[in-house]
Short mmCIF file of C-alpha atoms in Angstrom, two decimals:
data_model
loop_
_atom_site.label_atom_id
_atom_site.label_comp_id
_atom_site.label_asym_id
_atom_site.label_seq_id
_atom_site.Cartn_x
_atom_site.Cartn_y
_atom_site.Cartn_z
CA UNK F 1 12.23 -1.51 0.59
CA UNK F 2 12.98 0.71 3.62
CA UNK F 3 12.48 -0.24 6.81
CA UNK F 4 9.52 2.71 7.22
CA UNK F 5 8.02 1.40 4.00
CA UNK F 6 7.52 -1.82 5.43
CA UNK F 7 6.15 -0.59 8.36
CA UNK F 8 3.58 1.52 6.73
CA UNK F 9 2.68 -1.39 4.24
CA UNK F 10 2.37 -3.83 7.08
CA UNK F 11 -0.02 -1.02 8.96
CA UNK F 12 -1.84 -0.35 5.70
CA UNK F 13 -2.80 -4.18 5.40
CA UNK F 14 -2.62 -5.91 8.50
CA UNK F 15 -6.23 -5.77 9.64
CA UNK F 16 -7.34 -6.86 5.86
CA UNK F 17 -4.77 -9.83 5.98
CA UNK F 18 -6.29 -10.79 9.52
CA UNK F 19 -9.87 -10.59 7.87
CA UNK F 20 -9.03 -12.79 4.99
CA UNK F 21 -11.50 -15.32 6.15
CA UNK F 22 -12.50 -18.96 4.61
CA UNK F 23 -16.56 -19.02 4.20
CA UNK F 24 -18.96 -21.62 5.68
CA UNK F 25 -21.23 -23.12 3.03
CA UNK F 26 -24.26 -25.68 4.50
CA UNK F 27 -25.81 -27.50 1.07
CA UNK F 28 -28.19 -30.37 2.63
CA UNK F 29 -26.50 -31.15 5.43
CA UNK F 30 -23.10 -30.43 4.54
CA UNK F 31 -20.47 -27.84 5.12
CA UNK F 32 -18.44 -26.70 2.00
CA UNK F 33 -16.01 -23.73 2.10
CA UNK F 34 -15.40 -20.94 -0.44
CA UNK F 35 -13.04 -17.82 -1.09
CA UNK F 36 -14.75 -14.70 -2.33
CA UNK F 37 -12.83 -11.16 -3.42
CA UNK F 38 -9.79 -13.44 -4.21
CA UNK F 39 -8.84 -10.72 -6.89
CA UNK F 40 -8.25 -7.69 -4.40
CA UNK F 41 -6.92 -10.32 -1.97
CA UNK F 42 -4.28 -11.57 -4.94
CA UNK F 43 -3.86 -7.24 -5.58
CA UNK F 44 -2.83 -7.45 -1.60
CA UNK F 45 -0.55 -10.33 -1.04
CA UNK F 46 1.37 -8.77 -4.70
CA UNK F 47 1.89 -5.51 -2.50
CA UNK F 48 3.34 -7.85 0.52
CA UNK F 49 4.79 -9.57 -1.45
CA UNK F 50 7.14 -7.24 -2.91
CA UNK F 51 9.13 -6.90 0.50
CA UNK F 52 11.60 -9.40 0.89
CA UNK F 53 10.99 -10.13 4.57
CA UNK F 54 7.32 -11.02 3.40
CA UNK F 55 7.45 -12.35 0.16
CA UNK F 56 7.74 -16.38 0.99
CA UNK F 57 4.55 -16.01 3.03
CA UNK F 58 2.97 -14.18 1.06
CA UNK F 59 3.58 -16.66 -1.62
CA UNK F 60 2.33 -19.54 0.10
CA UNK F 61 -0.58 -17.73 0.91
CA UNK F 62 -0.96 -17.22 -2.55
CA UNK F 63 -0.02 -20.82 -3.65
CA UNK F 64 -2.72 -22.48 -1.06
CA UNK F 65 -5.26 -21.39 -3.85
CA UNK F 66 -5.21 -24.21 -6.75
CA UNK F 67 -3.87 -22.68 -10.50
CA UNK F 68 -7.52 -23.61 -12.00
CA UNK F 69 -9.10 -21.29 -9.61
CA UNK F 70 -6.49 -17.97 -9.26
CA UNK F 71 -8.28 -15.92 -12.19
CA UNK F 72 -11.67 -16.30 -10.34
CA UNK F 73 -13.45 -14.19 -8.02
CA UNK F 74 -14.98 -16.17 -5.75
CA UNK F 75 -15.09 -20.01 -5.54
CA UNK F 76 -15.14 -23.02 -3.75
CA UNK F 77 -12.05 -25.37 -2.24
CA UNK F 78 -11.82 -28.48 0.01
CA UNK F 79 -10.83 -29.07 3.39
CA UNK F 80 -7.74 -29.38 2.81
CA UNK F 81 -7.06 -26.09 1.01
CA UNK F 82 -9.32 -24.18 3.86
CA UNK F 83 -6.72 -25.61 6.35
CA UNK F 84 -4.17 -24.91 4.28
CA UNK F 85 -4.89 -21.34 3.68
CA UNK F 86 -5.98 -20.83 7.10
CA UNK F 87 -2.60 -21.43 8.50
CA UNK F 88 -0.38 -19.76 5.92
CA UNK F 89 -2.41 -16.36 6.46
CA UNK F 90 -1.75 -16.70 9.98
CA UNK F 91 1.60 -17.42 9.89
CA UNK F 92 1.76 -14.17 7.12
CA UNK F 93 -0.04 -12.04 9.78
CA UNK F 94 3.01 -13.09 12.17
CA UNK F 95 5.26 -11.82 10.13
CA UNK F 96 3.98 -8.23 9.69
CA UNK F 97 3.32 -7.93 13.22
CA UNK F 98 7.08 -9.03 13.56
CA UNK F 99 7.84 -5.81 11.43
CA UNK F 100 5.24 -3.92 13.05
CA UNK F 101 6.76 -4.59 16.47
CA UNK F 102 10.07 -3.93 15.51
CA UNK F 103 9.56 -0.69 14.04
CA UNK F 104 7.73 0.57 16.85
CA UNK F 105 9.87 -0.54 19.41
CA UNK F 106 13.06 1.41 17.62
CA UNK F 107 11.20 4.45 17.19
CA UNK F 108 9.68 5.42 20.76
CA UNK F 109 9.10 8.84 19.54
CA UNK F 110 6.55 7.81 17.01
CA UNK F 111 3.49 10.12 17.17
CA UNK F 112 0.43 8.67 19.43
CA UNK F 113 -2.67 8.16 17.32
CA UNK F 114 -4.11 11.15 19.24
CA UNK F 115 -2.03 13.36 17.17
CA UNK F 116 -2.68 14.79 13.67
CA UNK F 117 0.30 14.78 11.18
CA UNK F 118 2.41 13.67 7.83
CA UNK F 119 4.71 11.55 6.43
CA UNK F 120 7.03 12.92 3.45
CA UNK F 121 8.90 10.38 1.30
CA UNK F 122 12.29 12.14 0.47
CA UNK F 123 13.40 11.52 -2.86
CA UNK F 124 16.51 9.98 -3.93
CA UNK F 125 19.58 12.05 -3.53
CA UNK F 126 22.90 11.21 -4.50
CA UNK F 127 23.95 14.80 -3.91
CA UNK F 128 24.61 16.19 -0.60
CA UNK F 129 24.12 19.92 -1.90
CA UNK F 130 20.86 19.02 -3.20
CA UNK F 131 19.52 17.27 -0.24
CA UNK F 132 20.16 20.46 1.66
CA UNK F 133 18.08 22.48 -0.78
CA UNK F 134 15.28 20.24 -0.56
CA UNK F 135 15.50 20.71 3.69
CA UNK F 136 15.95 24.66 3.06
CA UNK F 137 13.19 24.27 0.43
CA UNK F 138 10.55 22.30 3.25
CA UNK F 139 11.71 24.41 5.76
CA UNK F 140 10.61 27.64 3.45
CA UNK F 141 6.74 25.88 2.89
CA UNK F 142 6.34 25.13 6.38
CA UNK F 143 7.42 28.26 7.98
CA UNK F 144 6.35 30.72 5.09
CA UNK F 145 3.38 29.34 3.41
CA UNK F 146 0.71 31.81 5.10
CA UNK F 147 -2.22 28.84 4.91
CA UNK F 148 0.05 26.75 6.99
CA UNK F 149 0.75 28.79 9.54
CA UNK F 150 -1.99 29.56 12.28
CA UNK F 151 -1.58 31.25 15.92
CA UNK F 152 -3.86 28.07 16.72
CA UNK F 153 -1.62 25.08 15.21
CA UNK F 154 1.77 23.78 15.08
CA UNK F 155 3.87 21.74 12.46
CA UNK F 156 6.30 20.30 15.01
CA UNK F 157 9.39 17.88 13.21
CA UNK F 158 9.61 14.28 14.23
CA UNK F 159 11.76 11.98 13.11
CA UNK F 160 14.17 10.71 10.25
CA UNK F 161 13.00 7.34 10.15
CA UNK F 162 15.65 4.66 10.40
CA UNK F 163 16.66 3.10 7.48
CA UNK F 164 14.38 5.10 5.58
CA UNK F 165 13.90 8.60 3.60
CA UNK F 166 10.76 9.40 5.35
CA UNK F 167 10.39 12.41 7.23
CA UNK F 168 7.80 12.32 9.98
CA UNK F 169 5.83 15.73 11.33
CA UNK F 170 3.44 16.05 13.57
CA UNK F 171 0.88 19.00 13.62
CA UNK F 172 -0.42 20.01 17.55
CA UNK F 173 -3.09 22.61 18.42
CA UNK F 174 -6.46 23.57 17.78
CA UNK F 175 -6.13 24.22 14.06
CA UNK F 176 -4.34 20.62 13.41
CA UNK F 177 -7.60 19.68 11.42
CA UNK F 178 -7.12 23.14 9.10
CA UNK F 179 -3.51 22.78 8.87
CA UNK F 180 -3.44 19.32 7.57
CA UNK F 181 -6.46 20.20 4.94
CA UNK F 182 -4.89 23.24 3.61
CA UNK F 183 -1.49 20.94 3.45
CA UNK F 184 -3.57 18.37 1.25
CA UNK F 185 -5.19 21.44 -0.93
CA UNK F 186 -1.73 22.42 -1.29
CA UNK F 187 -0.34 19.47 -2.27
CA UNK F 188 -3.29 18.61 -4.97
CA UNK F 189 -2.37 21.74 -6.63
CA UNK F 190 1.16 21.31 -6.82
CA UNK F 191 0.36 17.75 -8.86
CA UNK F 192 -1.37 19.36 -11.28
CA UNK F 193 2.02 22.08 -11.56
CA UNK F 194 3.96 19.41 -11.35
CA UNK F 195 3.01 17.71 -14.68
CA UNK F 196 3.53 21.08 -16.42
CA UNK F 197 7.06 20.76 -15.05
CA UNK F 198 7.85 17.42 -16.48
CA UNK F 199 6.31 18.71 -19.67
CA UNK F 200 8.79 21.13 -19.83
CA UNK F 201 11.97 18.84 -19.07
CA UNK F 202 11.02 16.73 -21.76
CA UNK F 203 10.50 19.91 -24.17
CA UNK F 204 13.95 20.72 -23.41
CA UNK F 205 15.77 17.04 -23.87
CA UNK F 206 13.49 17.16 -27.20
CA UNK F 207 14.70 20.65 -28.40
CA UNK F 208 17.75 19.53 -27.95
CA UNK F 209 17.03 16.18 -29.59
CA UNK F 210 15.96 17.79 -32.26
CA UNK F 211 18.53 20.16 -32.99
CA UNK F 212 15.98 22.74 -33.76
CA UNK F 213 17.55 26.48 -34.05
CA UNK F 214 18.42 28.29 -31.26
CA UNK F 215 15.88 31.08 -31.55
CA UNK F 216 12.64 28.07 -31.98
CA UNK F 217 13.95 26.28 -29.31
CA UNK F 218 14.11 29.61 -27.17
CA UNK F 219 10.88 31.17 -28.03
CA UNK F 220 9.09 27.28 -27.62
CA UNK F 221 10.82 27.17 -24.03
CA UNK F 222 9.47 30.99 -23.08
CA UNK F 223 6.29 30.03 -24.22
CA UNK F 224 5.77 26.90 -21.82
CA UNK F 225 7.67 28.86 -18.82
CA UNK F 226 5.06 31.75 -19.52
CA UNK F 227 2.17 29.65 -19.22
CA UNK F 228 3.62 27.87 -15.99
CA UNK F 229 3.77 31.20 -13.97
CA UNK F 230 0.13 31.49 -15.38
CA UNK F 231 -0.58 28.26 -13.71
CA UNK F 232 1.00 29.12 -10.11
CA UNK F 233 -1.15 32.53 -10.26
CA UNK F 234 -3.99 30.56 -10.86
CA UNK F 235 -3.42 28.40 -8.63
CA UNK F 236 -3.17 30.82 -6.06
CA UNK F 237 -6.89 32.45 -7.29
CA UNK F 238 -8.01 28.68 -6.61
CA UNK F 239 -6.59 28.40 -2.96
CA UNK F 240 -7.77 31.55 -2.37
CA UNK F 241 -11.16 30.30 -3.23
CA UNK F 242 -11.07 27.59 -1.51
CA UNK F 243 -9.04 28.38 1.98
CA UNK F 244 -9.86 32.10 2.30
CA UNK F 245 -8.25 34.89 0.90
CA UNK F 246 -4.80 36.19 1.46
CA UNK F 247 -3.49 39.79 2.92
CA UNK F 248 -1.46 40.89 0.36
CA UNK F 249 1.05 40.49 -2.22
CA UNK F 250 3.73 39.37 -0.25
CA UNK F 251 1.38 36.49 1.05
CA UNK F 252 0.41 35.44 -2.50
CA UNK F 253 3.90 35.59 -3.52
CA UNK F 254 4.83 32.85 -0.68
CA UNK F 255 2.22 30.47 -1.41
CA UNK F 256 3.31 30.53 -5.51
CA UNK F 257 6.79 30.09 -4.14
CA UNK F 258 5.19 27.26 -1.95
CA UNK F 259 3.48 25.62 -4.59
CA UNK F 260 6.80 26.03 -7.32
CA UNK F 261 8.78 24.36 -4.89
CA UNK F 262 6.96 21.77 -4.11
CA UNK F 263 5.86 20.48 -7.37
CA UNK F 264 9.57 20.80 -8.38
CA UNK F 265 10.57 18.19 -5.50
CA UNK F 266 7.48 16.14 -6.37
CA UNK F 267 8.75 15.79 -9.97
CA UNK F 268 11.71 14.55 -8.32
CA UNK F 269 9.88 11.85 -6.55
CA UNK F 270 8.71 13.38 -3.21
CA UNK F 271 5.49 12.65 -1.81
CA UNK F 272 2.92 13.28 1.08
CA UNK F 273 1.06 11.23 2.73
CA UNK F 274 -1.25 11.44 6.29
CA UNK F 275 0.50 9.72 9.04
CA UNK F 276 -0.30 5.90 9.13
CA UNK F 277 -1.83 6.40 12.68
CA UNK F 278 -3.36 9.38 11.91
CA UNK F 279 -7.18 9.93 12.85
CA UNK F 280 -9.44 8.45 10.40
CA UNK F 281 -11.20 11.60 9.30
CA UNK F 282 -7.85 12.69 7.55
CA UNK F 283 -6.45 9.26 6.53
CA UNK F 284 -7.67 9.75 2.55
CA UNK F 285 -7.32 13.76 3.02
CA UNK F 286 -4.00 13.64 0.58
CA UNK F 287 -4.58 13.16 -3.11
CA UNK F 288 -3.04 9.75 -4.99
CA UNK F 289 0.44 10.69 -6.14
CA UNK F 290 1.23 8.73 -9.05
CA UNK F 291 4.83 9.25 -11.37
CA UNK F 292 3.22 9.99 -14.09
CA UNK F 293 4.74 12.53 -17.15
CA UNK F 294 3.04 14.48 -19.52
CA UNK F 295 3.80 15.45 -22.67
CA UNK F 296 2.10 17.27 -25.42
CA UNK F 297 0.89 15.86 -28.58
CA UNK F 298 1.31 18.07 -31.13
CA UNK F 299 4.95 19.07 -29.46
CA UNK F 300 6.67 17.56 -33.12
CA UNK F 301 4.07 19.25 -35.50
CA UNK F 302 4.65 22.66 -33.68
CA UNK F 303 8.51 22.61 -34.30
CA UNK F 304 7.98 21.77 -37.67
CA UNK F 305 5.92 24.61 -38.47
CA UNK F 306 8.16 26.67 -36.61
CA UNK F 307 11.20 25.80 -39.20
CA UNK F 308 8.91 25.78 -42.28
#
Protein backbone atom coordinates (compact mmCIF):
# COMPACT_ATOMS: atom_id res chain seq x y z
CA UNK A 1 0.00 0.00 0.00
CA UNK A 2 1.04 3.60 -0.77
CA UNK A 3 2.47 5.67 1.47
CA UNK A 4 -0.90 8.16 1.33
CA UNK A 5 -3.00 5.05 1.84
CA UNK A 6 -1.43 4.38 4.96
CA UNK A 7 -1.71 7.64 6.08
CA UNK A 8 -5.34 7.95 5.47
CA UNK A 9 -5.98 4.40 7.04
CA UNK A 10 -3.95 5.28 10.06
CA UNK A 11 -6.15 8.78 10.27
CA UNK A 12 -9.34 6.84 9.57
CA UNK A 13 -8.65 4.51 12.69
CA UNK A 14 -6.41 5.94 15.04
CA UNK A 15 -8.81 7.47 17.54
CA UNK A 16 -10.94 3.98 17.43
CA UNK A 17 -7.64 1.96 18.04
CA UNK A 18 -6.85 4.45 21.03
CA UNK A 19 -10.51 3.78 22.35
CA UNK A 20 -10.23 0.07 22.23
CA UNK A 21 -10.63 -0.12 25.92
CA UNK A 22 -10.62 -3.33 28.44
CA UNK A 23 -14.00 -3.09 30.71
CA UNK A 24 -14.17 -3.07 34.55
CA UNK A 25 -16.54 -5.72 35.87
CA UNK A 26 -17.22 -5.60 40.04
CA UNK A 27 -19.25 -9.17 40.85
CA UNK A 28 -19.25 -9.25 44.89
CA UNK A 29 -16.33 -7.73 45.56
CA UNK A 30 -14.33 -8.52 42.69
CA UNK A 31 -13.05 -6.93 39.56
CA UNK A 32 -13.32 -9.05 36.31
CA UNK A 33 -12.57 -7.60 32.83
CA UNK A 34 -14.37 -8.08 29.50
CA UNK A 35 -14.08 -7.13 25.66
CA UNK A 36 -17.27 -6.04 23.99
CA UNK A 37 -17.70 -5.12 19.95
CA UNK A 38 -14.70 -7.53 19.43
CA UNK A 39 -16.28 -8.22 15.89
CA UNK A 40 -15.93 -4.56 14.42
CA UNK A 41 -12.71 -4.35 16.45
CA UNK A 42 -11.44 -7.84 14.57
CA UNK A 43 -13.17 -5.88 11.03
CA UNK A 44 -10.49 -2.99 12.18
CA UNK A 45 -7.23 -4.57 13.07
CA UNK A 46 -7.99 -6.85 9.37
CA UNK A 47 -7.94 -3.26 7.67
CA UNK A 48 -4.47 -2.44 9.66
CA UNK A 49 -3.50 -5.23 9.21
CA UNK A 50 -3.24 -5.38 5.61
CA UNK A 51 -0.28 -2.77 5.56
CA UNK A 52 2.88 -4.28 6.01
CA UNK A 53 4.36 -1.68 8.36
CA UNK A 54 1.29 -2.59 10.69
CA UNK A 55 0.47 -5.97 10.23
CA UNK A 56 2.74 -7.71 13.21
CA UNK A 57 0.97 -5.39 15.66
CA UNK A 58 -1.92 -5.66 14.53
CA UNK A 59 -1.62 -9.34 14.82
CA UNK A 60 -0.64 -9.47 18.26
CA UNK A 61 -3.33 -7.32 19.05
CA UNK A 62 -5.40 -9.73 17.51
CA UNK A 63 -3.66 -12.85 19.03
CA UNK A 64 -3.96 -11.36 22.84
CA UNK A 65 -7.67 -12.57 22.45
CA UNK A 66 -7.78 -16.53 23.22
CA UNK A 67 -9.03 -18.84 19.86
CA UNK A 68 -12.21 -20.03 22.06
CA UNK A 69 -13.35 -16.54 22.33
CA UNK A 70 -12.49 -14.70 18.61
CA UNK A 71 -16.07 -15.58 17.05
CA UNK A 72 -17.77 -13.82 20.07
CA UNK A 73 -19.02 -10.47 20.58
CA UNK A 74 -18.39 -9.59 23.78
CA UNK A 75 -16.80 -11.65 26.61
CA UNK A 76 -14.80 -11.98 29.47
CA UNK A 77 -10.70 -12.60 29.89
CA UNK A 78 -8.23 -12.67 32.84
CA UNK A 79 -5.68 -10.46 34.02
CA UNK A 80 -3.37 -11.56 32.18
CA UNK A 81 -4.99 -11.17 28.75
CA UNK A 82 -6.28 -7.45 29.91
CA UNK A 83 -2.51 -6.69 30.37
CA UNK A 84 -1.71 -8.30 27.54
CA UNK A 85 -4.02 -6.59 25.22
CA UNK A 86 -3.56 -3.40 26.89
CA UNK A 87 -0.01 -3.14 25.88
CA UNK A 88 -0.09 -4.55 22.36
CA UNK A 89 -2.86 -1.83 21.40
CA UNK A 90 -0.62 0.68 22.66
CA UNK A 91 2.30 -0.31 21.15
CA UNK A 92 -0.15 -0.64 17.67
CA UNK A 93 -1.27 2.99 18.31
CA UNK A 94 2.66 3.83 18.21
CA UNK A 95 3.00 2.62 15.17
CA UNK A 96 0.31 4.55 13.24
CA UNK A 97 1.25 7.65 14.84
CA UNK A 98 4.84 6.71 13.52
CA UNK A 99 3.16 6.78 9.97
CA UNK A 100 1.05 9.57 10.84
CA UNK A 101 4.06 11.67 11.78
CA UNK A 102 5.99 10.81 8.98
CA UNK A 103 3.59 11.61 6.42
CA UNK A 104 2.88 14.85 7.75
CA UNK A 105 6.18 15.93 8.30
CA UNK A 106 7.11 15.17 4.33
CA UNK A 107 4.19 16.88 3.14
CA UNK A 108 4.19 20.52 4.79
CA UNK A 109 1.77 21.63 2.24
CA UNK A 110 -0.96 19.38 3.46
CA UNK A 111 -4.27 21.32 3.72
CA UNK A 112 -5.08 22.73 7.45
CA UNK A 113 -8.28 21.20 8.79
CA UNK A 114 -9.79 24.70 8.32
CA UNK A 115 -9.98 24.04 4.71
CA UNK A 116 -12.65 22.18 2.69
CA UNK A 117 -11.41 19.74 -0.07
CA UNK A 118 -10.78 16.11 -1.89
CA UNK A 119 -8.72 13.41 -2.33
CA UNK A 120 -8.78 11.50 -5.86
CA UNK A 121 -7.22 8.01 -6.06
CA UNK A 122 -5.62 7.88 -9.62
CA UNK A 123 -5.99 4.70 -11.19
CA UNK A 124 -3.37 2.48 -12.38
CA UNK A 125 -1.61 3.56 -15.48
CA UNK A 126 0.94 1.80 -17.24
CA UNK A 127 0.55 4.21 -20.13
CA UNK A 128 2.00 7.57 -20.16
CA UNK A 129 -0.52 8.79 -23.01
CA UNK A 130 -3.31 7.70 -20.98
CA UNK A 131 -2.32 9.24 -17.76
CA UNK A 132 -2.27 12.53 -19.61
CA UNK A 133 -5.86 12.07 -20.77
CA UNK A 134 -7.06 11.35 -17.46
CA UNK A 135 -5.16 14.98 -16.21
CA UNK A 136 -6.72 16.72 -19.50
CA UNK A 137 -9.92 14.80 -18.65
CA UNK A 138 -9.94 16.29 -14.57
CA UNK A 139 -8.76 19.36 -15.72
CA UNK A 140 -12.01 19.57 -18.26
CA UNK A 141 -14.59 18.67 -14.97
CA UNK A 142 -13.03 21.07 -12.80
CA UNK A 143 -12.75 24.02 -14.99
CA UNK A 144 -15.91 23.30 -17.23
CA UNK A 145 -18.45 21.61 -15.19
CA UNK A 146 -20.82 24.79 -14.66
CA UNK A 147 -22.01 23.33 -10.93
CA UNK A 148 -18.42 23.44 -9.97
CA UNK A 149 -17.56 26.57 -10.78
CA UNK A 150 -18.81 29.60 -8.60
CA UNK A 151 -17.55 33.43 -8.56
CA UNK A 152 -17.69 32.55 -4.67
CA UNK A 153 -15.36 29.26 -4.52
CA UNK A 154 -12.20 27.90 -5.65
CA UNK A 155 -10.87 24.30 -6.52
CA UNK A 156 -7.20 25.13 -5.93
CA UNK A 157 -4.57 21.82 -6.79
CA UNK A 158 -2.45 20.50 -3.99
CA UNK A 159 -0.30 17.94 -4.11
CA UNK A 160 0.84 14.57 -5.79
CA UNK A 161 1.27 12.68 -2.79
CA UNK A 162 4.58 10.93 -2.38
CA UNK A 163 4.71 7.54 -3.07
CA UNK A 164 1.23 7.53 -3.88
CA UNK A 165 -1.49 8.07 -6.84
CA UNK A 166 -3.52 10.40 -4.84
CA UNK A 167 -4.21 13.71 -5.97
CA UNK A 168 -4.99 16.24 -3.26
CA UNK A 169 -7.35 19.60 -3.94
CA UNK A 170 -8.36 21.92 -1.85
CA UNK A 171 -11.59 24.07 -2.38
CA UNK A 172 -11.27 27.99 -0.74
CA UNK A 173 -14.06 30.60 -0.62
CA UNK A 174 -17.42 31.15 0.44
CA UNK A 175 -19.09 28.51 -1.71
CA UNK A 176 -16.49 25.62 -0.51
CA UNK A 177 -19.58 23.97 1.27
CA UNK A 178 -21.67 24.07 -2.37
CA UNK A 179 -18.76 23.14 -4.34
CA UNK A 180 -17.86 20.07 -2.48
CA UNK A 181 -21.80 18.94 -2.37
CA UNK A 182 -22.41 19.42 -5.96
CA UNK A 183 -18.84 17.44 -6.43
CA UNK A 184 -20.42 14.50 -4.28
CA UNK A 185 -23.94 14.80 -6.35
CA UNK A 186 -21.76 14.57 -9.23
CA UNK A 187 -19.89 11.86 -8.38
CA UNK A 188 -23.09 9.64 -7.13
CA UNK A 189 -24.39 10.00 -10.52
CA UNK A 190 -21.50 9.08 -12.39
CA UNK A 191 -21.59 5.49 -10.25
CA UNK A 192 -24.71 4.76 -11.33
CA UNK A 193 -23.26 5.62 -15.34
CA UNK A 194 -20.54 3.94 -14.54
CA UNK A 195 -22.08 0.43 -14.13
CA UNK A 196 -23.84 0.93 -17.49
CA UNK A 197 -20.30 1.32 -18.80
CA UNK A 198 -18.93 -1.89 -17.51
CA UNK A 199 -22.12 -3.45 -18.78
CA UNK A 200 -21.22 -2.53 -22.00
CA UNK A 201 -17.42 -3.74 -21.98
CA UNK A 202 -18.51 -6.98 -21.03
CA UNK A 203 -21.32 -6.96 -23.91
CA UNK A 204 -18.57 -6.40 -26.21
CA UNK A 205 -15.82 -9.19 -24.90
CA UNK A 206 -19.18 -11.43 -24.97
CA UNK A 207 -20.19 -10.53 -28.62
CA UNK A 208 -17.11 -11.28 -29.45
CA UNK A 209 -17.04 -14.44 -27.35
CA UNK A 210 -19.75 -15.46 -28.92
CA UNK A 211 -19.02 -15.04 -32.38
CA UNK A 212 -22.45 -13.77 -32.99
CA UNK A 213 -22.87 -12.05 -36.65
CA UNK A 214 -21.67 -8.90 -37.31
CA UNK A 215 -24.96 -7.12 -37.87
CA UNK A 216 -26.49 -8.74 -34.02
CA UNK A 217 -23.51 -7.84 -32.47
CA UNK A 218 -23.79 -4.22 -34.04
CA UNK A 219 -27.39 -3.52 -33.56
CA UNK A 220 -27.02 -5.20 -29.62
CA UNK A 221 -23.99 -2.65 -29.12
CA UNK A 222 -26.20 0.54 -30.61
CA UNK A 223 -28.85 -0.46 -28.52
CA UNK A 224 -26.89 -0.30 -25.06
CA UNK A 225 -24.84 2.96 -26.34
CA UNK A 226 -28.41 4.47 -27.11
CA UNK A 227 -29.71 3.92 -23.81
CA UNK A 228 -26.37 5.24 -22.12
CA UNK A 229 -26.71 8.77 -23.72
CA UNK A 230 -30.36 8.36 -22.34
CA UNK A 231 -28.84 7.91 -18.99
CA UNK A 232 -26.32 11.04 -19.07
CA UNK A 233 -29.49 13.24 -20.25
CA UNK A 234 -31.20 12.03 -17.44
CA UNK A 235 -28.87 12.46 -15.36
CA UNK A 236 -28.51 15.89 -16.16
CA UNK A 237 -32.68 16.41 -15.61
CA UNK A 238 -31.71 14.92 -12.04
CA UNK A 239 -28.83 17.45 -11.21
CA UNK A 240 -30.80 19.94 -12.47
CA UNK A 241 -33.36 19.02 -9.95
CA UNK A 242 -31.40 18.80 -7.41
CA UNK A 243 -28.55 21.74 -7.76
CA UNK A 244 -30.59 24.29 -9.74
CA UNK A 245 -31.09 24.57 -13.21
CA UNK A 246 -28.63 25.26 -15.93
CA UNK A 247 -28.42 28.34 -18.64
CA UNK A 248 -28.41 26.64 -21.63
CA UNK A 249 -27.42 23.97 -23.88
CA UNK A 250 -23.95 24.50 -23.89
CA UNK A 251 -24.04 24.20 -19.96
CA UNK A 252 -25.98 20.90 -20.08
CA UNK A 253 -23.72 19.65 -22.66
CA UNK A 254 -20.59 20.18 -20.15
CA UNK A 255 -22.00 18.60 -17.24
CA UNK A 256 -23.00 15.19 -19.58
CA UNK A 257 -19.45 15.51 -20.77
CA UNK A 258 -18.57 15.84 -16.97
CA UNK A 259 -20.44 13.03 -15.87
CA UNK A 260 -19.20 10.61 -19.22
CA UNK A 261 -15.85 11.27 -18.25
CA UNK A 262 -15.88 10.65 -15.04
CA UNK A 263 -17.68 7.45 -14.81
CA UNK A 264 -15.32 6.29 -17.63
CA UNK A 265 -12.17 6.92 -15.24
CA UNK A 266 -14.16 5.48 -12.33
CA UNK A 267 -14.62 2.21 -14.28
CA UNK A 268 -11.03 2.37 -14.50
CA UNK A 269 -10.57 2.46 -10.82
CA UNK A 270 -10.63 6.20 -9.85
CA UNK A 271 -12.25 7.37 -6.87
CA UNK A 272 -13.25 10.42 -4.63
CA UNK A 273 -13.13 10.82 -1.44
CA UNK A 274 -13.46 14.12 1.22
CA UNK A 275 -10.13 15.05 2.49
CA UNK A 276 -9.15 13.00 5.66
CA UNK A 277 -8.97 16.35 7.65
CA UNK A 278 -11.76 17.71 6.16
CA UNK A 279 -14.59 19.34 8.41
CA UNK A 280 -16.88 16.86 9.80
CA UNK A 281 -20.06 18.08 8.19
CA UNK A 282 -18.64 16.84 4.75
CA UNK A 283 -16.57 13.81 5.91
CA UNK A 284 -19.54 11.10 4.69
CA UNK A 285 -20.69 13.77 1.87
CA UNK A 286 -19.11 11.26 -1.00
CA UNK A 287 -21.03 8.13 -1.80
CA UNK A 288 -19.25 4.41 -1.09
CA UNK A 289 -17.40 3.52 -4.26
CA UNK A 290 -17.27 -0.07 -4.54
CA UNK A 291 -15.67 -2.15 -7.96
CA UNK A 292 -18.47 -3.64 -8.62
CA UNK A 293 -19.69 -4.83 -12.52
CA UNK A 294 -22.91 -5.32 -13.83
CA UNK A 295 -24.11 -7.38 -16.24
CA UNK A 296 -27.45 -8.26 -17.61
CA UNK A 297 -29.25 -11.42 -17.18
CA UNK A 298 -30.97 -12.23 -20.00
CA UNK A 299 -27.75 -10.85 -22.17
CA UNK A 300 -27.41 -14.91 -23.62
CA UNK A 301 -31.24 -15.44 -24.21
CA UNK A 302 -31.36 -12.08 -26.21
CA UNK A 303 -28.55 -13.17 -28.70
CA UNK A 304 -30.14 -16.27 -29.16
CA UNK A 305 -33.31 -14.94 -30.24
CA UNK A 306 -31.55 -12.58 -32.26
CA UNK A 307 -29.94 -15.61 -34.49
CA UNK A 308 -33.13 -17.73 -34.37
Amino acid sequence: MRLYGMYYTCKKYIEYVKDMKVYAKNTGGNTSWSINSWKEKSIVLNELGKMNPLRTYARKLYETVPIVYRDRDEFDITDTVKDNFVTAREILVIAMETIIDMYESINPNKMINEEYGFDIKMPEFYDLGEFAKCIEDLNFIIKQCPYLNDKDGQIKYGTIDVGSTWLTFAIGGAAATTIISNLAKIVDNAIKMKSHITTVKMQEEALRTLEVKDEIAAEVLEAYKKANRVLTQNAVTELERELGELNDGEERDKVGKTLEKLAFWMDKGMQIYSAIDAPTEIKDVFPKQQEVSFLSDDLIKLLENKEK
